[in-house]
């Protein structure tokens, strides 16, 4: 059921595959997530017109759907991309940004979740909202600790037969039964916009390299967490941290990643 | 009437409040302004669909409206957000980017201004255009010195009963009567895109922390100016300057800010 | 016919002219290309609503059209901007991002190309697709070496009476007869998103300074290549490389640029 990834092999596989990752994402983080994907050796493309999203996704090895700056045209593109990806066996990951903050977001996120992404990755507030257990969300930042959303994550994973990750100070990954805790990371990740979205995009890269859902998201979260630990040492603040994060993602090798993982 | 802020208290208050700032802004600067807001301890959200902007803004402590990459859907979202924010007492700041450059922009900026933002912040060309004194605007960069727009700023402030800032080598803030000059800053700010938009976003953060209009924008402009002075020392060019600017915004404490202010 | 630019004079002319460059471009690279334009002394504006693009372009000295995140509203804005620019003698450059990846892109890129941009700049896959010689494109990254698209570039240049550049490890610029090879650059350019778009934007800057098509694009590609060589020395990875690239673009002077050019 739950297979923890061989991190060294996973990263080597990603670099060898150089997967084309189709992103339908928000305008705030498009640049940073594209650079993160390039840093780890993937080939990002941001294609989000309804007219072409369904055609384009068939060229890609994975699809990333992120509702951060949702709009009606983008929602239409998400629908056609997912409708094309699923029957073609192209894996996809859903990032339900601020799902609990408005009815429009919650409705959209639930509709997408019902189409069964390979992986769902959100913060605690988002996962709780999707599980119908959310209080009022504050915005894009979580008001709940990841620990509070573990049961909700497990339930969503079981219901959909998907992998679910809830990220926070410790990240949790579940297939609906087992639960992996990933203690890598650094608080500076909360002071740079789009690091959660980057975790989702990197999950898309590992999916595109052929890893199954749990392995892909666990690899992505560990990779981002270890790179953040390295980036924080010597960073003068969030500006230089974000720059160093891209450098460290690029420099990471499989053996280092495996050695540095702090899993529970 | 005009109350110059206690800068140390203002910044401490912002950090304690960690306000949720709702931005409807342009695609060029969305990432940088989100990172600037995170750097000073605010929580940014970019939500710009008409379907949800009116609902979302009620969760926020302040609203930032920036017409930099205006479109019909975005204009509709601005309308619903402002219509919801005003009766709820949620303060908002308007950035009329390149207001004089096209009829579409001028018309939109005037419509928004008529709804009485808490603060209006623009460069000299934009403030002159809104006051009906504009010659042809060149684009997003001002062709006039801030000094030329002081009278226009005072008039707009008086007409609307709002705070108005005109930014340039020296920034000016007025409530329609008094006029504060802020001499902090660095020419490198003109070689990075979105620094004016960042001044506006930071104004939103101080508004969200409960400061009144004049105090909020004066605090934001001084904070950005002092951080820019620090960032410029040691920067090798505009790339490293922009990175250091985020680092310096993050590191700034109230006492340093107050000691470094150069007001006239 | 083909006039190789005097690089020192070209860069000096750009800095003196400080042209206003109107960009209708993709959301991924809007920030980075605006910063690159500011770094070299140009004044960028991103204006992409159909309601104002035709009016705004008449204030600009050059227009940049980039289909990276194409949408129906943006396509409409491109049409009105090009329709206004051409009769007014305002030069423009077309970047047909991923032209071969979908029918929507290829159709749009061909329609724009038929309106005869001053310069067409693409990677090998894009140029081959526009010449009707494309196999399946992989995404935004080229699957073909620039050398494979030289004949296609020459054909497109001759057909349109335009300048065409195909970029890669070596860049090629042609007017339909002569062919200039530019060997400057660094592989790290392929690990940062939007460097091709930046080459296009810088071409717009040189066009806006009054250089003819071949000279403008050859100057832009050499400038970007030399700056990349400098930025790569000392960069710890793609994050710090991108920051240094802006610094180096800003610091470049005409004499250095001319001395460092590696043309074939």
PDB file of C-alpha atoms in Angstrom, chain C:
ATOM      1  CA  UNK C   1      21.329  44.623 -46.655  1.00  0.00           C
ATOM      2  CA  UNK C   2      22.637  42.927 -43.570  1.00  0.00           C
ATOM      3  CA  UNK C   3      24.351  45.416 -41.339  1.00  0.00           C
ATOM      4  CA  UNK C   4      26.075  44.063 -38.287  1.00  0.00           C
ATOM      5  CA  UNK C   5      25.594  46.539 -35.475  1.00  0.00           C
ATOM      6  CA  UNK C   6      28.306  48.597 -33.905  1.00  0.00           C
ATOM      7  CA  UNK C   7      27.669  47.139 -30.468  1.00  0.00           C
ATOM      8  CA  UNK C   8      29.252  49.927 -28.476  1.00  0.00           C
ATOM      9  CA  UNK C   9      27.213  52.541 -30.303  1.00  0.00           C
ATOM     10  CA  UNK C  10      24.059  50.428 -30.031  1.00  0.00           C
ATOM     11  CA  UNK C  11      24.222  50.128 -26.264  1.00  0.00           C
ATOM     12  CA  UNK C  12      25.107  53.780 -25.811  1.00  0.00           C
ATOM     13  CA  UNK C  13      22.165  54.690 -28.012  1.00  0.00           C
ATOM     14  CA  UNK C  14      19.826  52.517 -25.961  1.00  0.00           C
ATOM     15  CA  UNK C  15      20.919  54.116 -22.715  1.00  0.00           C
ATOM     16  CA  UNK C  16      20.527  57.599 -24.159  1.00  0.00           C
ATOM     17  CA  UNK C  17      17.119  56.889 -25.661  1.00  0.00           C
ATOM     18  CA  UNK C  18      15.600  55.155 -22.597  1.00  0.00           C
ATOM     19  CA  UNK C  19      12.778  53.925 -24.846  1.00  0.00           C
ATOM     20  CA  UNK C  20       9.313  53.149 -23.577  1.00  0.00           C
ATOM     21  CA  UNK C  21       8.755  49.485 -24.473  1.00  0.00           C
ATOM     22  CA  UNK C  22       5.177  48.220 -24.530  1.00  0.00           C
ATOM     23  CA  UNK C  23       5.006  44.520 -23.627  1.00  0.00           C
ATOM     24  CA  UNK C  24       2.091  42.177 -24.153  1.00  0.00           C
ATOM     25  CA  UNK C  25       3.669  39.162 -22.575  1.00  0.00           C
ATOM     26  CA  UNK C  26       3.179  36.137 -20.390  1.00  0.00           C
ATOM     27  CA  UNK C  27       2.520  36.147 -16.673  1.00  0.00           C
ATOM     28  CA  UNK C  28       5.506  33.897 -15.908  1.00  0.00           C
ATOM     29  CA  UNK C  29       8.190  36.302 -17.075  1.00  0.00           C
ATOM     30  CA  UNK C  30       6.512  39.711 -16.829  1.00  0.00           C
ATOM     31  CA  UNK C  31       8.450  40.639 -13.689  1.00  0.00           C
ATOM     32  CA  UNK C  32      11.834  39.396 -14.882  1.00  0.00           C
ATOM     33  CA  UNK C  33      11.628  40.973 -18.330  1.00  0.00           C
ATOM     34  CA  UNK C  34      10.460  44.273 -16.843  1.00  0.00           C
ATOM     35  CA  UNK C  35      13.477  44.201 -14.556  1.00  0.00           C
ATOM     36  CA  UNK C  36      15.796  43.339 -17.459  1.00  0.00           C
ATOM     37  CA  UNK C  37      14.442  46.290 -19.431  1.00  0.00           C
ATOM     38  CA  UNK C  38      14.901  48.602 -16.450  1.00  0.00           C
ATOM     39  CA  UNK C  39      18.426  47.243 -15.931  1.00  0.00           C
ATOM     40  CA  UNK C  40      19.500  48.328 -19.418  1.00  0.00           C
ATOM     41  CA  UNK C  41      17.875  51.726 -19.085  1.00  0.00           C
ATOM     42  CA  UNK C  42      14.599  51.186 -20.920  1.00  0.00           C
ATOM     43  CA  UNK C  43      11.159  51.938 -19.493  1.00  0.00           C
ATOM     44  CA  UNK C  44       8.905  48.881 -19.609  1.00  0.00           C
ATOM     45  CA  UNK C  45       5.121  48.915 -19.543  1.00  0.00           C
ATOM     46  CA  UNK C  46       2.895  45.862 -19.499  1.00  0.00           C
ATOM     47  CA  UNK C  47      -0.459  46.935 -20.947  1.00  0.00           C
ATOM     48  CA  UNK C  48      -2.625  44.174 -22.277  1.00  0.00           C
ATOM     49  CA  UNK C  49      -6.295  45.070 -22.271  1.00  0.00           C
ATOM     50  CA  UNK C  50      -7.929  45.280 -25.676  1.00  0.00           C
ATOM     51  CA  UNK C  51      -9.564  48.492 -24.456  1.00  0.00           C
ATOM     52  CA  UNK C  52      -6.265  50.342 -24.256  1.00  0.00           C
ATOM     53  CA  UNK C  53      -3.478  48.445 -26.030  1.00  0.00           C
ATOM     54  CA  UNK C  54      -4.023  50.255 -29.321  1.00  0.00           C
ATOM     55  CA  UNK C  55      -3.955  53.647 -27.656  1.00  0.00           C
ATOM     56  CA  UNK C  56      -1.015  52.887 -25.418  1.00  0.00           C
ATOM     57  CA  UNK C  57       1.287  51.503 -28.092  1.00  0.00           C
ATOM     58  CA  UNK C  58       1.286  54.878 -29.834  1.00  0.00           C
ATOM     59  CA  UNK C  59       3.091  56.325 -26.808  1.00  0.00           C
ATOM     60  CA  UNK C  60       5.752  53.611 -26.973  1.00  0.00           C
ATOM     61  CA  UNK C  61       8.910  53.401 -29.037  1.00  0.00           C
ATOM     62  CA  UNK C  62       8.566  49.627 -29.528  1.00  0.00           C
ATOM     63  CA  UNK C  63       6.161  46.755 -28.937  1.00  0.00           C
ATOM     64  CA  UNK C  64       6.948  43.243 -27.660  1.00  0.00           C
ATOM     65  CA  UNK C  65       4.393  40.494 -28.370  1.00  0.00           C
ATOM     66  CA  UNK C  66       4.918  37.200 -26.530  1.00  0.00           C
ATOM     67  CA  UNK C  67       2.370  34.355 -26.627  1.00  0.00           C
ATOM     68  CA  UNK C  68       3.696  32.445 -23.606  1.00  0.00           C
ATOM     69  CA  UNK C  69       0.447  32.429 -21.625  1.00  0.00           C
ATOM     70  CA  UNK C  70      -1.900  33.174 -24.467  1.00  0.00           C
ATOM     71  CA  UNK C  71      -5.600  33.743 -23.876  1.00  0.00           C
ATOM     72  CA  UNK C  72      -8.460  35.008 -25.991  1.00  0.00           C
ATOM     73  CA  UNK C  73      -8.475  38.480 -24.362  1.00  0.00           C
ATOM     74  CA  UNK C  74      -4.719  38.760 -24.741  1.00  0.00           C
ATOM     75  CA  UNK C  75      -4.890  37.694 -28.377  1.00  0.00           C
ATOM     76  CA  UNK C  76      -7.419  40.458 -28.973  1.00  0.00           C
ATOM     77  CA  UNK C  77      -5.068  42.968 -27.332  1.00  0.00           C
ATOM     78  CA  UNK C  78      -2.181  41.771 -29.506  1.00  0.00           C
ATOM     79  CA  UNK C  79      -4.290  42.344 -32.602  1.00  0.00           C
ATOM     80  CA  UNK C  80      -5.224  45.907 -31.742  1.00  0.00           C
ATOM     81  CA  UNK C  81      -1.693  46.778 -30.624  1.00  0.00           C
ATOM     82  CA  UNK C  82      -0.106  45.449 -33.807  1.00  0.00           C
ATOM     83  CA  UNK C  83      -2.792  47.066 -35.939  1.00  0.00           C
ATOM     84  CA  UNK C  84      -1.990  50.425 -34.346  1.00  0.00           C
ATOM     85  CA  UNK C  85       1.796  50.025 -34.274  1.00  0.00           C
ATOM     86  CA  UNK C  86       2.387  49.047 -37.879  1.00  0.00           C
ATOM     87  CA  UNK C  87       0.911  52.072 -39.664  1.00  0.00           C
ATOM     88  CA  UNK C  88       2.507  54.358 -37.064  1.00  0.00           C
ATOM     89  CA  UNK C  89       5.928  52.953 -37.862  1.00  0.00           C
ATOM     90  CA  UNK C  90       6.448  51.597 -34.365  1.00  0.00           C
ATOM     91  CA  UNK C  91       8.718  48.536 -34.577  1.00  0.00           C
ATOM     92  CA  UNK C  92       7.681  45.302 -32.913  1.00  0.00           C
ATOM     93  CA  UNK C  93       9.116  41.913 -32.107  1.00  0.00           C
ATOM     94  CA  UNK C  94       7.271  38.603 -31.946  1.00  0.00           C
ATOM     95  CA  UNK C  95       8.127  35.764 -29.536  1.00  0.00           C
ATOM     96  CA  UNK C  96       6.138  32.685 -30.649  1.00  0.00           C
ATOM     97  CA  UNK C  97       6.517  30.744 -27.380  1.00  0.00           C
ATOM     98  CA  UNK C  98       5.849  27.023 -27.877  1.00  0.00           C
ATOM     99  CA  UNK C  99       4.311  27.784 -31.273  1.00  0.00           C
ATOM    100  CA  UNK C 100       4.308  24.133 -32.274  1.00  0.00           C
ATOM    101  CA  UNK C 101       2.807  22.804 -29.062  1.00  0.00           C
ATOM    102  CA  UNK C 102      -0.872  23.385 -29.801  1.00  0.00           C
ATOM    103  CA  UNK C 103      -3.049  24.334 -32.752  1.00  0.00           C
ATOM    104  CA  UNK C 104      -4.150  27.457 -30.869  1.00  0.00           C
ATOM    105  CA  UNK C 105      -0.588  28.671 -30.482  1.00  0.00           C
ATOM    106  CA  UNK C 106       0.456  27.837 -34.020  1.00  0.00           C
ATOM    107  CA  UNK C 107      -2.609  29.567 -35.446  1.00  0.00           C
ATOM    108  CA  UNK C 108      -2.021  32.674 -33.330  1.00  0.00           C
ATOM    109  CA  UNK C 109       1.696  32.808 -34.054  1.00  0.00           C
ATOM    110  CA  UNK C 110       1.091  32.448 -37.794  1.00  0.00           C
ATOM    111  CA  UNK C 111      -1.530  35.170 -37.787  1.00  0.00           C
ATOM    112  CA  UNK C 112       0.858  37.517 -35.986  1.00  0.00           C
ATOM    113  CA  UNK C 113       3.767  36.581 -38.247  1.00  0.00           C
ATOM    114  CA  UNK C 114       1.630  37.404 -41.284  1.00  0.00           C
ATOM    115  CA  UNK C 115       1.395  40.949 -39.955  1.00  0.00           C
ATOM    116  CA  UNK C 116       5.161  41.214 -40.406  1.00  0.00           C
ATOM    117  CA  UNK C 117       6.890  41.951 -37.133  1.00  0.00           C
ATOM    118  CA  UNK C 118      10.171  43.833 -37.414  1.00  0.00           C
ATOM    119  CA  UNK C 119      11.855  40.872 -35.716  1.00  0.00           C
ATOM    120  CA  UNK C 120      10.852  37.280 -35.040  1.00  0.00           C
ATOM    121  CA  UNK C 121      12.824  35.536 -32.262  1.00  0.00           C
ATOM    122  CA  UNK C 122      12.277  31.924 -31.279  1.00  0.00           C
ATOM    123  CA  UNK C 123      14.044  28.724 -30.408  1.00  0.00           C
ATOM    124  CA  UNK C 124      14.616  26.053 -33.039  1.00  0.00           C
ATOM    125  CA  UNK C 125      11.369  24.183 -32.377  1.00  0.00           C
ATOM    126  CA  UNK C 126       9.346  27.376 -32.666  1.00  0.00           C
ATOM    127  CA  UNK C 127      11.019  28.544 -35.866  1.00  0.00           C
ATOM    128  CA  UNK C 128      10.647  25.092 -37.428  1.00  0.00           C
ATOM    129  CA  UNK C 129       6.966  24.997 -36.474  1.00  0.00           C
ATOM    130  CA  UNK C 130       6.326  28.389 -38.045  1.00  0.00           C
ATOM    131  CA  UNK C 131       8.117  27.256 -41.192  1.00  0.00           C
ATOM    132  CA  UNK C 132       5.865  24.215 -41.382  1.00  0.00           C
ATOM    133  CA  UNK C 133       8.792  21.924 -40.699  1.00  0.00           C
ATOM    134  CA  UNK C 134       8.060  21.151 -37.096  1.00  0.00           C
ATOM    135  CA  UNK C 135       7.672  17.774 -35.626  1.00  0.00           C
ATOM    136  CA  UNK C 136       5.884  17.626 -32.336  1.00  0.00           C
ATOM    137  CA  UNK C 137       7.067  20.316 -29.962  1.00  0.00           C
ATOM    138  CA  UNK C 138       7.748  19.246 -26.412  1.00  0.00           C
ATOM    139  CA  UNK C 139       6.672  22.365 -24.604  1.00  0.00           C
ATOM    140  CA  UNK C 140       8.409  25.669 -24.188  1.00  0.00           C
ATOM    141  CA  UNK C 141      11.907  24.216 -24.423  1.00  0.00           C
ATOM    142  CA  UNK C 142      13.338  23.389 -27.825  1.00  0.00           C
ATOM    143  CA  UNK C 143      13.900  19.804 -28.836  1.00  0.00           C
ATOM    144  CA  UNK C 144      16.065  20.811 -31.777  1.00  0.00           C
ATOM    145  CA  UNK C 145      19.459  22.486 -32.000  1.00  0.00           C
ATOM    146  CA  UNK C 146      19.506  26.017 -33.380  1.00  0.00           C
ATOM    147  CA  UNK C 147      21.596  24.816 -36.317  1.00  0.00           C
ATOM    148  CA  UNK C 148      18.658  22.706 -37.550  1.00  0.00           C
ATOM    149  CA  UNK C 149      16.476  25.795 -37.917  1.00  0.00           C
ATOM    150  CA  UNK C 150      18.845  28.050 -39.801  1.00  0.00           C
ATOM    151  CA  UNK C 151      17.309  27.315 -43.176  1.00  0.00           C
ATOM    152  CA  UNK C 152      13.815  27.745 -41.786  1.00  0.00           C
ATOM    153  CA  UNK C 153      14.852  31.083 -40.258  1.00  0.00           C
ATOM    154  CA  UNK C 154      16.270  32.265 -43.563  1.00  0.00           C
ATOM    155  CA  UNK C 155      13.096  31.261 -45.373  1.00  0.00           C
ATOM    156  CA  UNK C 156      10.840  33.056 -42.897  1.00  0.00           C
ATOM    157  CA  UNK C 157      13.026  36.153 -43.067  1.00  0.00           C
ATOM    158  CA  UNK C 158      12.895  36.198 -46.843  1.00  0.00           C
ATOM    159  CA  UNK C 159       9.160  35.586 -47.013  1.00  0.00           C
ATOM    160  CA  UNK C 160       8.326  38.349 -44.581  1.00  0.00           C
ATOM    161  CA  UNK C 161      11.100  40.770 -45.343  1.00  0.00           C
ATOM    162  CA  UNK C 162      11.892  40.678 -41.631  1.00  0.00           C
ATOM    163  CA  UNK C 163      14.774  39.846 -39.321  1.00  0.00           C
ATOM    164  CA  UNK C 164      14.649  36.370 -37.780  1.00  0.00           C
ATOM    165  CA  UNK C 165      16.676  35.012 -34.887  1.00  0.00           C
ATOM    166  CA  UNK C 166      16.839  31.406 -33.790  1.00  0.00           C
ATOM    167  CA  UNK C 167      18.433  31.061 -30.393  1.00  0.00           C
ATOM    168  CA  UNK C 168      20.241  28.187 -28.752  1.00  0.00           C
ATOM    169  CA  UNK C 169      23.777  27.313 -27.685  1.00  0.00           C
ATOM    170  CA  UNK C 170      24.770  29.491 -30.614  1.00  0.00           C
ATOM    171  CA  UNK C 171      22.254  32.103 -31.754  1.00  0.00           C
ATOM    172  CA  UNK C 172      21.667  32.847 -35.423  1.00  0.00           C
ATOM    173  CA  UNK C 173      20.363  36.077 -36.909  1.00  0.00           C
ATOM    174  CA  UNK C 174      19.382  36.472 -40.530  1.00  0.00           C
ATOM    175  CA  UNK C 175      17.784  38.948 -42.900  1.00  0.00           C
ATOM    176  CA  UNK C 176      17.014  36.179 -45.360  1.00  0.00           C
ATOM    177  CA  UNK C 177      20.437  36.283 -46.973  1.00  0.00           C
ATOM    178  CA  UNK C 178      23.338  36.659 -44.597  1.00  0.00           C
ATOM    179  CA  UNK C 179      23.552  34.703 -41.353  1.00  0.00           C
ATOM    180  CA  UNK C 180      25.300  35.900 -38.214  1.00  0.00           C
ATOM    181  CA  UNK C 181      26.223  33.387 -35.500  1.00  0.00           C
ATOM    182  CA  UNK C 182      26.530  34.635 -31.926  1.00  0.00           C
ATOM    183  CA  UNK C 183      28.444  32.278 -29.656  1.00  0.00           C
ATOM    184  CA  UNK C 184      28.015  34.217 -26.415  1.00  0.00           C
ATOM    185  CA  UNK C 185      25.919  32.798 -23.621  1.00  0.00           C
ATOM    186  CA  UNK C 186      25.995  30.144 -20.928  1.00  0.00           C
ATOM    187  CA  UNK C 187      24.091  26.880 -20.305  1.00  0.00           C
ATOM    188  CA  UNK C 188      22.721  28.321 -17.057  1.00  0.00           C
ATOM    189  CA  UNK C 189      20.384  30.426 -19.232  1.00  0.00           C
ATOM    190  CA  UNK C 190      18.412  27.227 -19.834  1.00  0.00           C
ATOM    191  CA  UNK C 191      17.854  26.762 -16.075  1.00  0.00           C
ATOM    192  CA  UNK C 192      16.103  30.112 -15.544  1.00  0.00           C
ATOM    193  CA  UNK C 193      12.625  30.714 -16.888  1.00  0.00           C
ATOM    194  CA  UNK C 194      12.100  33.500 -19.353  1.00  0.00           C
ATOM    195  CA  UNK C 195      15.614  34.071 -20.628  1.00  0.00           C
ATOM    196  CA  UNK C 196      14.401  33.618 -24.187  1.00  0.00           C
ATOM    197  CA  UNK C 197      11.594  36.060 -23.438  1.00  0.00           C
ATOM    198  CA  UNK C 198      14.221  38.410 -22.028  1.00  0.00           C
ATOM    199  CA  UNK C 199      16.178  38.221 -25.288  1.00  0.00           C
ATOM    200  CA  UNK C 200      12.984  39.240 -27.051  1.00  0.00           C
ATOM    201  CA  UNK C 201      12.266  42.073 -24.615  1.00  0.00           C
ATOM    202  CA  UNK C 202      15.811  43.425 -24.993  1.00  0.00           C
ATOM    203  CA  UNK C 203      15.345  43.285 -28.761  1.00  0.00           C
ATOM    204  CA  UNK C 204      12.340  45.522 -28.209  1.00  0.00           C
ATOM    205  CA  UNK C 205      14.536  47.931 -26.272  1.00  0.00           C
ATOM    206  CA  UNK C 206      17.079  48.199 -29.097  1.00  0.00           C
ATOM    207  CA  UNK C 207      14.268  48.584 -31.643  1.00  0.00           C
ATOM    208  CA  UNK C 208      12.863  51.348 -29.469  1.00  0.00           C
ATOM    209  CA  UNK C 209      16.245  53.062 -29.561  1.00  0.00           C
ATOM    210  CA  UNK C 210      15.986  53.211 -33.333  1.00  0.00           C
ATOM    211  CA  UNK C 211      18.089  50.265 -34.447  1.00  0.00           C
ATOM    212  CA  UNK C 212      16.867  48.279 -37.468  1.00  0.00           C
ATOM    213  CA  UNK C 213      15.724  44.697 -36.961  1.00  0.00           C
ATOM    214  CA  UNK C 214      18.899  42.698 -37.546  1.00  0.00           C
ATOM    215  CA  UNK C 215      21.021  45.119 -35.559  1.00  0.00           C
ATOM    216  CA  UNK C 216      18.526  45.246 -32.714  1.00  0.00           C
ATOM    217  CA  UNK C 217      18.234  41.505 -32.228  1.00  0.00           C
ATOM    218  CA  UNK C 218      21.957  40.875 -32.722  1.00  0.00           C
ATOM    219  CA  UNK C 219      22.719  43.532 -30.114  1.00  0.00           C
ATOM    220  CA  UNK C 220      20.197  42.103 -27.675  1.00  0.00           C
ATOM    221  CA  UNK C 221      21.435  38.526 -28.022  1.00  0.00           C
ATOM    222  CA  UNK C 222      25.067  39.543 -27.612  1.00  0.00           C
ATOM    223  CA  UNK C 223      24.245  41.699 -24.597  1.00  0.00           C
ATOM    224  CA  UNK C 224      22.307  38.906 -22.923  1.00  0.00           C
ATOM    225  CA  UNK C 225      24.991  36.355 -23.756  1.00  0.00           C
ATOM    226  CA  UNK C 226      27.890  38.399 -22.407  1.00  0.00           C
ATOM    227  CA  UNK C 227      25.931  39.317 -19.265  1.00  0.00           C
ATOM    228  CA  UNK C 228      25.155  35.627 -18.771  1.00  0.00           C
ATOM    229  CA  UNK C 229      28.819  34.690 -19.034  1.00  0.00           C
ATOM    230  CA  UNK C 230      29.655  37.217 -16.337  1.00  0.00           C
ATOM    231  CA  UNK C 231      26.700  36.205 -14.170  1.00  0.00           C
ATOM    232  CA  UNK C 232      27.591  32.520 -14.306  1.00  0.00           C
ATOM    233  CA  UNK C 233      31.048  33.116 -12.860  1.00  0.00           C
ATOM    234  CA  UNK C 234      30.487  33.089  -9.148  1.00  0.00           C
ATOM    235  CA  UNK C 235      26.839  32.056  -9.242  1.00  0.00           C
ATOM    236  CA  UNK C 236      25.993  29.197  -6.870  1.00  0.00           C
ATOM    237  CA  UNK C 237      23.083  28.051  -9.009  1.00  0.00           C
ATOM    238  CA  UNK C 238      20.187  29.328 -11.095  1.00  0.00           C
ATOM    239  CA  UNK C 239      18.767  31.535  -8.319  1.00  0.00           C
ATOM    240  CA  UNK C 240      21.896  33.607  -7.834  1.00  0.00           C
ATOM    241  CA  UNK C 241      22.599  33.451 -11.575  1.00  0.00           C
ATOM    242  CA  UNK C 242      19.278  35.184 -12.349  1.00  0.00           C
ATOM    243  CA  UNK C 243      19.999  37.911  -9.800  1.00  0.00           C
ATOM    244  CA  UNK C 244      23.509  38.433 -11.151  1.00  0.00           C
ATOM    245  CA  UNK C 245      22.181  38.511 -14.712  1.00  0.00           C
ATOM    246  CA  UNK C 246      20.176  41.650 -13.894  1.00  0.00           C
ATOM    247  CA  UNK C 247      23.198  43.163 -12.153  1.00  0.00           C
ATOM    248  CA  UNK C 248      25.409  42.438 -15.156  1.00  0.00           C
ATOM    249  CA  UNK C 249      22.913  43.768 -17.676  1.00  0.00           C
ATOM    250  CA  UNK C 250      22.832  46.962 -15.660  1.00  0.00           C
ATOM    251  CA  UNK C 251      26.613  47.267 -15.395  1.00  0.00           C
ATOM    252  CA  UNK C 252      27.427  46.547 -19.039  1.00  0.00           C
ATOM    253  CA  UNK C 253      29.000  49.319 -21.060  1.00  0.00           C
ATOM    254  CA  UNK C 254      29.305  49.547 -24.832  1.00  0.00           C
ATOM    255  CA  UNK C 255      33.064  49.068 -25.021  1.00  0.00           C
ATOM    256  CA  UNK C 256      32.975  45.899 -22.924  1.00  0.00           C
ATOM    257  CA  UNK C 257      30.104  44.521 -24.936  1.00  0.00           C
ATOM    258  CA  UNK C 258      31.896  45.099 -28.238  1.00  0.00           C
ATOM    259  CA  UNK C 259      35.120  43.559 -26.955  1.00  0.00           C
ATOM    260  CA  UNK C 260      33.432  40.444 -25.641  1.00  0.00           C
ATOM    261  CA  UNK C 261      31.250  39.622 -28.661  1.00  0.00           C
ATOM    262  CA  UNK C 262      31.956  36.225 -30.187  1.00  0.00           C
ATOM    263  CA  UNK C 263      30.454  36.377 -33.646  1.00  0.00           C
ATOM    264  CA  UNK C 264      30.845  33.965 -36.494  1.00  0.00           C
TER     265      UNK C 264
END
